[in-house]
């Protein structure tokens, strides 16, 4: 009886041994589209790698890719990588493809990838020139010759139109820039109106006794006259090619005021605005000193 049990046990072990040897290892496939999207005029491509359970790349793995256009097969290289080009897909949208990896001794594994198909963007090359003749058959044909001549005329007209349109655009931009500048200058002048020399001086004179305001204005006019002379001299030097330093010196020479000039202006203003008589003003010399006092000092 024991021998029967031992025989059955041996048979069971023999049957289990092939089953154990038939167990397969696992592997994984990692795939993606070679780019984010494709056009209807290009062939989509799938790239990827196959690795075993220990993350070692597997070579010579059969790759089968099923798409709406059929099945494409390939094998992984020595690095466990693959690249499979598919047939062109002319339907716009997202297309799903299935990737299956199989190798003897390993359990087959599948994965899926979405492919995005877009419309191709066509960029037309600019026309550099229009042929005027294509063999004697066209140039000798009156109708064809007329068409070529008209085409050349239209080309010249298009170039002239483009040139005139560009010039018109530039002129418009210049006009707008000039208007903007004039507007800004006007606003600047308006904002600084109170700070201009004459307006600022007028604001000051308002606080002075009215009986002497005319004298103050006479002094202001005298100062402005000298300033204008200085500016004219400076501009003339610059116009003649002089340096900035030379122009500044010319301004200072013409704009300088002397004591005798100021006294003379004050004397005339005092008489003009009734603050003194001519006889009173004549009692002072050109330096503003009293003649009587000078005479008394001389007598002493």
Short mmCIF file of C-alpha atoms in Angstrom, two decimals:
data_model
loop_
_atom_site.label_atom_id
_atom_site.label_comp_id
_atom_site.label_asym_id
_atom_site.label_seq_id
_atom_site.Cartn_x
_atom_site.Cartn_y
_atom_site.Cartn_z
CA UNK A 1 0.00 0.00 0.00
CA UNK A 2 2.86 2.34 0.84
CA UNK A 3 4.44 1.64 -2.54
CA UNK A 4 1.22 2.78 -4.25
CA UNK A 5 1.23 6.07 -2.33
CA UNK A 6 4.90 6.63 -3.18
CA UNK A 7 4.18 6.00 -6.85
CA UNK A 8 1.34 8.51 -6.91
CA UNK A 9 3.54 11.09 -5.17
CA UNK A 10 6.29 10.67 -7.75
CA UNK A 11 3.78 11.08 -10.59
CA UNK A 12 2.46 14.30 -9.00
CA UNK A 13 5.98 15.69 -8.64
CA UNK A 14 6.76 14.88 -12.27
CA UNK A 15 3.59 16.68 -13.38
CA UNK A 16 4.33 19.77 -11.24
CA UNK A 17 7.89 20.17 -12.55
CA UNK A 18 6.87 21.22 -16.10
CA UNK A 19 4.28 23.58 -14.66
CA UNK A 20 6.92 25.30 -12.53
CA UNK A 21 9.30 25.55 -15.46
CA UNK A 22 6.50 26.98 -17.60
CA UNK A 23 5.96 30.00 -15.31
CA UNK A 24 6.86 33.25 -17.19
CA UNK A 25 8.66 36.41 -16.03
CA UNK A 26 6.93 39.80 -16.17
CA UNK A 27 7.91 42.82 -18.23
CA UNK A 28 6.55 46.35 -18.79
CA UNK A 29 6.28 48.58 -21.85
CA UNK A 30 6.52 52.37 -21.71
CA UNK A 31 5.43 54.09 -24.91
CA UNK A 32 4.42 57.55 -26.14
CA UNK A 33 3.95 59.53 -29.34
CA UNK A 34 7.23 60.92 -30.70
CA UNK A 35 5.75 64.45 -30.58
CA UNK A 36 2.73 66.21 -29.11
CA UNK A 37 0.75 66.30 -32.37
CA UNK A 38 0.98 65.35 -36.03
CA UNK A 39 -0.54 66.65 -39.23
CA UNK A 40 -2.41 64.73 -41.87
CA UNK A 41 0.65 65.04 -44.11
CA UNK A 42 3.11 63.39 -41.70
CA UNK A 43 3.56 59.81 -40.46
CA UNK A 44 2.86 59.44 -36.72
CA UNK A 45 5.54 57.60 -34.76
CA UNK A 46 5.53 55.72 -31.46
CA UNK A 47 8.65 55.49 -29.30
CA UNK A 48 9.23 53.55 -26.11
CA UNK A 49 11.18 51.06 -24.04
CA UNK A 50 10.58 47.58 -22.59
CA UNK A 51 11.94 46.53 -19.17
CA UNK A 52 11.78 43.44 -17.01
CA UNK A 53 10.66 43.33 -13.38
CA UNK A 54 14.13 44.48 -12.25
CA UNK A 55 13.96 47.55 -14.52
CA UNK A 56 16.51 46.08 -16.90
CA UNK A 57 15.90 46.95 -20.52
CA UNK A 58 15.01 44.02 -22.76
CA UNK A 59 16.26 43.65 -26.31
CA UNK A 60 14.73 41.64 -29.17
CA UNK A 61 11.18 42.15 -27.85
CA UNK A 62 8.49 41.98 -30.54
CA UNK A 63 6.42 45.18 -30.64
CA UNK A 64 3.01 45.14 -32.33
CA UNK A 65 1.13 48.41 -32.76
CA UNK A 66 -2.51 48.31 -33.80
CA UNK A 67 -4.08 51.50 -35.22
CA UNK A 68 -7.03 52.35 -37.43
CA UNK A 69 -4.70 51.91 -40.41
CA UNK A 70 -3.56 48.38 -39.54
CA UNK A 71 -0.76 46.66 -37.64
CA UNK A 72 2.92 47.62 -37.54
CA UNK A 73 5.60 45.43 -35.95
CA UNK A 74 9.16 46.01 -34.83
CA UNK A 75 11.72 44.76 -32.31
CA UNK A 76 13.52 46.53 -29.51
CA UNK A 77 17.21 47.28 -30.02
CA UNK A 78 20.07 46.38 -27.68
CA UNK A 79 19.00 49.23 -25.37
CA UNK A 80 15.46 47.94 -25.16
CA UNK A 81 14.15 50.90 -27.19
CA UNK A 82 11.89 50.98 -30.22
CA UNK A 83 10.54 53.46 -32.77
CA UNK A 84 7.64 52.53 -35.03
CA UNK A 85 6.34 54.76 -37.82
CA UNK A 86 2.65 54.38 -38.61
CA UNK A 87 0.77 55.08 -41.81
CA UNK A 88 -0.58 58.59 -42.29
CA UNK A 89 -3.88 59.30 -40.56
CA UNK A 90 -6.10 61.73 -42.45
CA UNK A 91 -8.91 62.04 -39.90
CA UNK A 92 -8.53 65.08 -37.62
CA UNK A 93 -8.78 64.32 -33.90
CA UNK A 94 -7.47 62.00 -31.18
CA UNK A 95 -6.67 58.44 -32.27
CA UNK A 96 -5.93 55.60 -29.85
CA UNK A 97 -3.33 52.95 -30.72
CA UNK A 98 -2.52 49.77 -28.79
CA UNK A 99 1.05 48.61 -28.20
CA UNK A 100 1.73 44.94 -27.34
CA UNK A 101 5.14 43.62 -26.28
CA UNK A 102 5.91 39.88 -26.43
CA UNK A 103 9.05 37.81 -25.84
CA UNK A 104 9.62 34.15 -25.14
CA UNK A 105 9.82 33.47 -21.43
CA UNK A 106 7.89 36.63 -20.55
CA UNK A 107 4.23 37.40 -20.14
CA UNK A 108 2.97 39.62 -22.97
CA UNK A 109 2.00 43.13 -21.92
CA UNK A 110 -0.06 45.85 -23.61
CA UNK A 111 -0.32 49.62 -23.38
CA UNK A 112 -2.20 52.37 -25.24
CA UNK A 113 -1.19 55.78 -26.58
CA UNK A 114 -3.30 58.66 -27.93
CA UNK A 115 -2.19 60.37 -31.14
CA UNK A 116 -3.34 63.93 -31.89
CA UNK A 117 -3.86 64.70 -35.59
CA UNK A 118 -4.19 68.37 -36.65
CA UNK A 119 -4.56 70.26 -39.91
CA UNK A 120 -1.23 71.06 -41.56
CA UNK A 121 -0.31 74.76 -41.56
CA UNK A 122 0.77 75.71 -45.04
CA UNK A 123 3.22 78.62 -45.41
CA UNK A 124 3.39 79.81 -48.98
CA UNK A 125 6.75 80.91 -50.26
CA UNK A 126 6.78 84.57 -51.38
CA UNK A 127 6.84 85.09 -55.13
CA UNK A 128 10.28 86.40 -55.96
CA UNK A 129 9.71 86.89 -59.64
CA UNK A 130 7.19 86.11 -62.34
CA UNK A 131 8.57 84.31 -65.39
CA UNK A 132 8.25 86.32 -68.55
CA UNK A 133 8.85 83.48 -70.96
CA UNK A 134 8.77 79.68 -70.99
CA UNK A 135 10.20 78.63 -74.31
CA UNK A 136 9.53 79.90 -77.78
CA UNK A 137 6.07 78.35 -77.81
CA UNK A 138 4.72 80.98 -75.37
CA UNK A 139 6.71 84.04 -76.40
CA UNK A 140 5.71 83.54 -80.01
CA UNK A 141 2.05 83.07 -79.10
CA UNK A 142 0.29 86.50 -79.23
CA UNK A 143 -2.30 85.57 -76.59
CA UNK A 144 0.27 84.15 -74.19
CA UNK A 145 2.54 87.13 -74.76
CA UNK A 146 -0.32 89.51 -73.94
CA UNK A 147 -1.08 87.60 -70.73
CA UNK A 148 2.57 87.76 -69.67
CA UNK A 149 2.71 91.50 -70.36
CA UNK A 150 -0.45 92.10 -68.33
CA UNK A 151 0.94 89.96 -65.51
CA UNK A 152 4.11 92.07 -65.44
CA UNK A 153 2.03 95.26 -65.38
CA UNK A 154 -0.05 93.95 -62.49
CA UNK A 155 3.13 93.02 -60.63
CA UNK A 156 4.52 96.56 -61.05
CA UNK A 157 1.20 98.07 -59.97
CA UNK A 158 1.17 95.87 -56.86
CA UNK A 159 4.71 96.99 -55.98
CA UNK A 160 3.79 100.66 -56.44
CA UNK A 161 0.65 100.23 -54.34
CA UNK A 162 2.63 98.55 -51.58
CA UNK A 163 5.24 101.33 -51.65
CA UNK A 164 2.66 104.13 -51.61
CA UNK A 165 0.71 102.42 -48.82
CA UNK A 166 3.86 102.13 -46.74
CA UNK A 167 4.75 105.80 -47.33
CA UNK A 168 1.21 106.83 -46.43
CA UNK A 169 1.42 104.84 -43.19
CA UNK A 170 4.77 106.47 -42.29
CA UNK A 171 3.42 109.96 -43.04
CA UNK A 172 0.36 109.27 -40.90
CA UNK A 173 2.54 108.12 -38.00
CA UNK A 174 4.68 111.25 -38.34
CA UNK A 175 1.60 113.47 -38.29
CA UNK A 176 0.24 111.70 -35.20
CA UNK A 177 3.61 112.00 -33.46
CA UNK A 178 3.77 115.71 -34.28
CA UNK A 179 0.25 116.28 -32.98
CA UNK A 180 1.08 114.38 -29.79
CA UNK A 181 4.26 116.44 -29.30
CA UNK A 182 2.43 119.73 -29.86
CA UNK A 183 -0.23 118.65 -27.39
CA UNK A 184 2.38 117.76 -24.77
CA UNK A 185 4.26 121.03 -25.33
CA UNK A 186 1.01 122.99 -25.02
CA UNK A 187 0.14 121.22 -21.81
CA UNK A 188 3.64 121.80 -20.46
CA UNK A 189 3.48 125.51 -21.31
CA UNK A 190 0.05 125.79 -19.70
CA UNK A 191 1.20 124.05 -16.52
CA UNK A 192 4.30 126.25 -16.28
CA UNK A 193 2.63 129.50 -17.34
CA UNK A 194 2.80 130.92 -13.82
CA UNK A 195 6.55 130.23 -13.65
CA UNK A 196 7.48 132.16 -16.79
CA UNK A 197 9.69 135.20 -15.99
CA UNK A 198 7.12 137.89 -16.75
CA UNK A 199 4.26 136.10 -14.96
CA UNK A 200 6.40 135.28 -11.93
CA UNK A 201 7.58 138.90 -11.71
CA UNK A 202 4.01 140.16 -12.09
CA UNK A 203 2.99 138.01 -9.14
CA UNK A 204 5.80 139.59 -7.10
CA UNK A 205 5.01 143.18 -8.15
CA UNK A 206 1.39 142.81 -7.00
CA UNK A 207 2.68 142.90 -3.43
CA UNK A 208 4.56 146.18 -3.98
CA UNK A 209 3.10 149.65 -3.45
CA UNK A 210 1.29 150.76 -6.61
CA UNK A 211 3.19 154.05 -6.67
CA UNK A 212 6.46 152.28 -7.46
CA UNK A 213 5.23 149.32 -9.52
CA UNK A 214 6.11 151.14 -12.74
CA UNK A 215 9.71 151.51 -11.61
CA UNK A 216 9.91 147.79 -10.92
CA UNK A 217 8.59 147.04 -14.40
CA UNK A 218 11.12 149.41 -15.96
CA UNK A 219 13.87 147.51 -14.19
CA UNK A 220 12.40 144.19 -15.39
CA UNK A 221 12.24 145.39 -19.01
CA UNK A 222 15.87 146.51 -18.80
CA UNK A 223 16.91 143.09 -17.48
CA UNK A 224 14.92 141.29 -20.22
CA UNK A 225 16.55 143.46 -22.88
CA UNK A 226 20.01 142.46 -21.67
CA UNK A 227 18.98 138.78 -21.48
CA UNK A 228 17.68 138.83 -25.06
CA UNK A 229 20.92 140.43 -26.25
CA UNK A 230 22.89 137.69 -24.50
CA UNK A 231 20.77 134.91 -26.03
CA UNK A 232 21.18 136.38 -29.52
CA UNK A 233 24.96 136.55 -29.07
CA UNK A 234 25.10 132.95 -27.83
CA UNK A 235 23.02 131.62 -30.74
CA UNK A 236 25.18 133.50 -33.23
CA UNK A 237 28.36 131.90 -31.85
CA UNK A 238 26.81 128.42 -32.03
CA UNK A 239 25.55 129.09 -35.54
CA UNK A 240 29.08 130.02 -36.62
CA UNK A 241 30.42 126.72 -35.24
CA UNK A 242 31.69 127.99 -31.90
CA UNK A 243 31.91 125.86 -28.78
CA UNK A 244 29.46 125.86 -25.89
CA UNK A 245 32.06 127.61 -23.71
CA UNK A 246 32.53 130.37 -26.30
CA UNK A 247 28.75 130.79 -26.59
CA UNK A 248 28.44 131.13 -22.81
CA UNK A 249 31.15 133.80 -22.75
CA UNK A 250 29.35 135.71 -25.53
CA UNK A 251 26.10 135.55 -23.51
CA UNK A 252 27.80 136.90 -20.39
CA UNK A 253 29.43 139.79 -22.26
CA UNK A 254 26.12 140.93 -23.76
CA UNK A 255 23.86 140.22 -20.78
CA UNK A 256 26.01 141.86 -18.11
CA UNK A 257 24.61 145.02 -16.46
CA UNK A 258 26.74 147.86 -15.10
CA UNK A 259 26.02 150.04 -12.11
CA UNK A 260 25.86 153.20 -14.21
CA UNK A 261 23.23 151.63 -16.49
CA UNK A 262 21.04 150.59 -13.56
CA UNK A 263 21.25 154.09 -12.03
CA UNK A 264 20.32 155.66 -15.37
CA UNK A 265 17.31 153.34 -15.73
CA UNK A 266 16.15 154.15 -12.18
CA UNK A 267 16.56 157.89 -12.78
CA UNK A 268 14.46 157.78 -15.94
CA UNK A 269 11.83 155.56 -14.28
CA UNK A 270 11.54 157.88 -11.26
CA UNK A 271 10.90 160.83 -13.57
CA UNK A 272 8.56 158.87 -15.89
CA UNK A 273 6.33 157.57 -13.10
CA UNK A 274 6.28 160.79 -11.06
CA UNK A 275 8.41 159.72 -8.15
CA UNK A 276 10.99 162.47 -8.78
CA UNK A 277 11.53 165.50 -10.99
CA UNK A 278 14.31 165.95 -13.48
CA UNK A 279 15.84 168.70 -11.35
CA UNK A 280 15.99 166.37 -8.38
CA UNK A 281 17.54 163.56 -10.42
CA UNK A 282 20.13 165.98 -11.82
CA UNK A 283 21.46 166.43 -8.31
CA UNK A 284 23.00 162.92 -8.57
CA UNK A 285 25.93 161.87 -10.72
CA UNK A 286 26.13 158.77 -12.92
CA UNK A 287 27.19 156.77 -9.89
CA UNK A 288 24.13 157.81 -7.89
CA UNK A 289 25.99 160.11 -5.53
CA UNK A 290 24.62 163.54 -4.50
CA UNK A 291 26.37 166.40 -6.26
CA UNK A 292 25.74 168.76 -3.29
CA UNK A 293 27.45 166.35 -0.95
CA UNK A 294 30.35 165.98 -3.32
CA UNK A 295 30.59 169.77 -3.60
CA UNK A 296 30.51 170.16 0.21
CA UNK A 297 33.25 167.57 0.63
CA UNK A 298 35.34 169.39 -1.97
CA UNK A 299 34.91 172.74 -0.22
CA UNK A 300 35.92 171.27 3.09
#
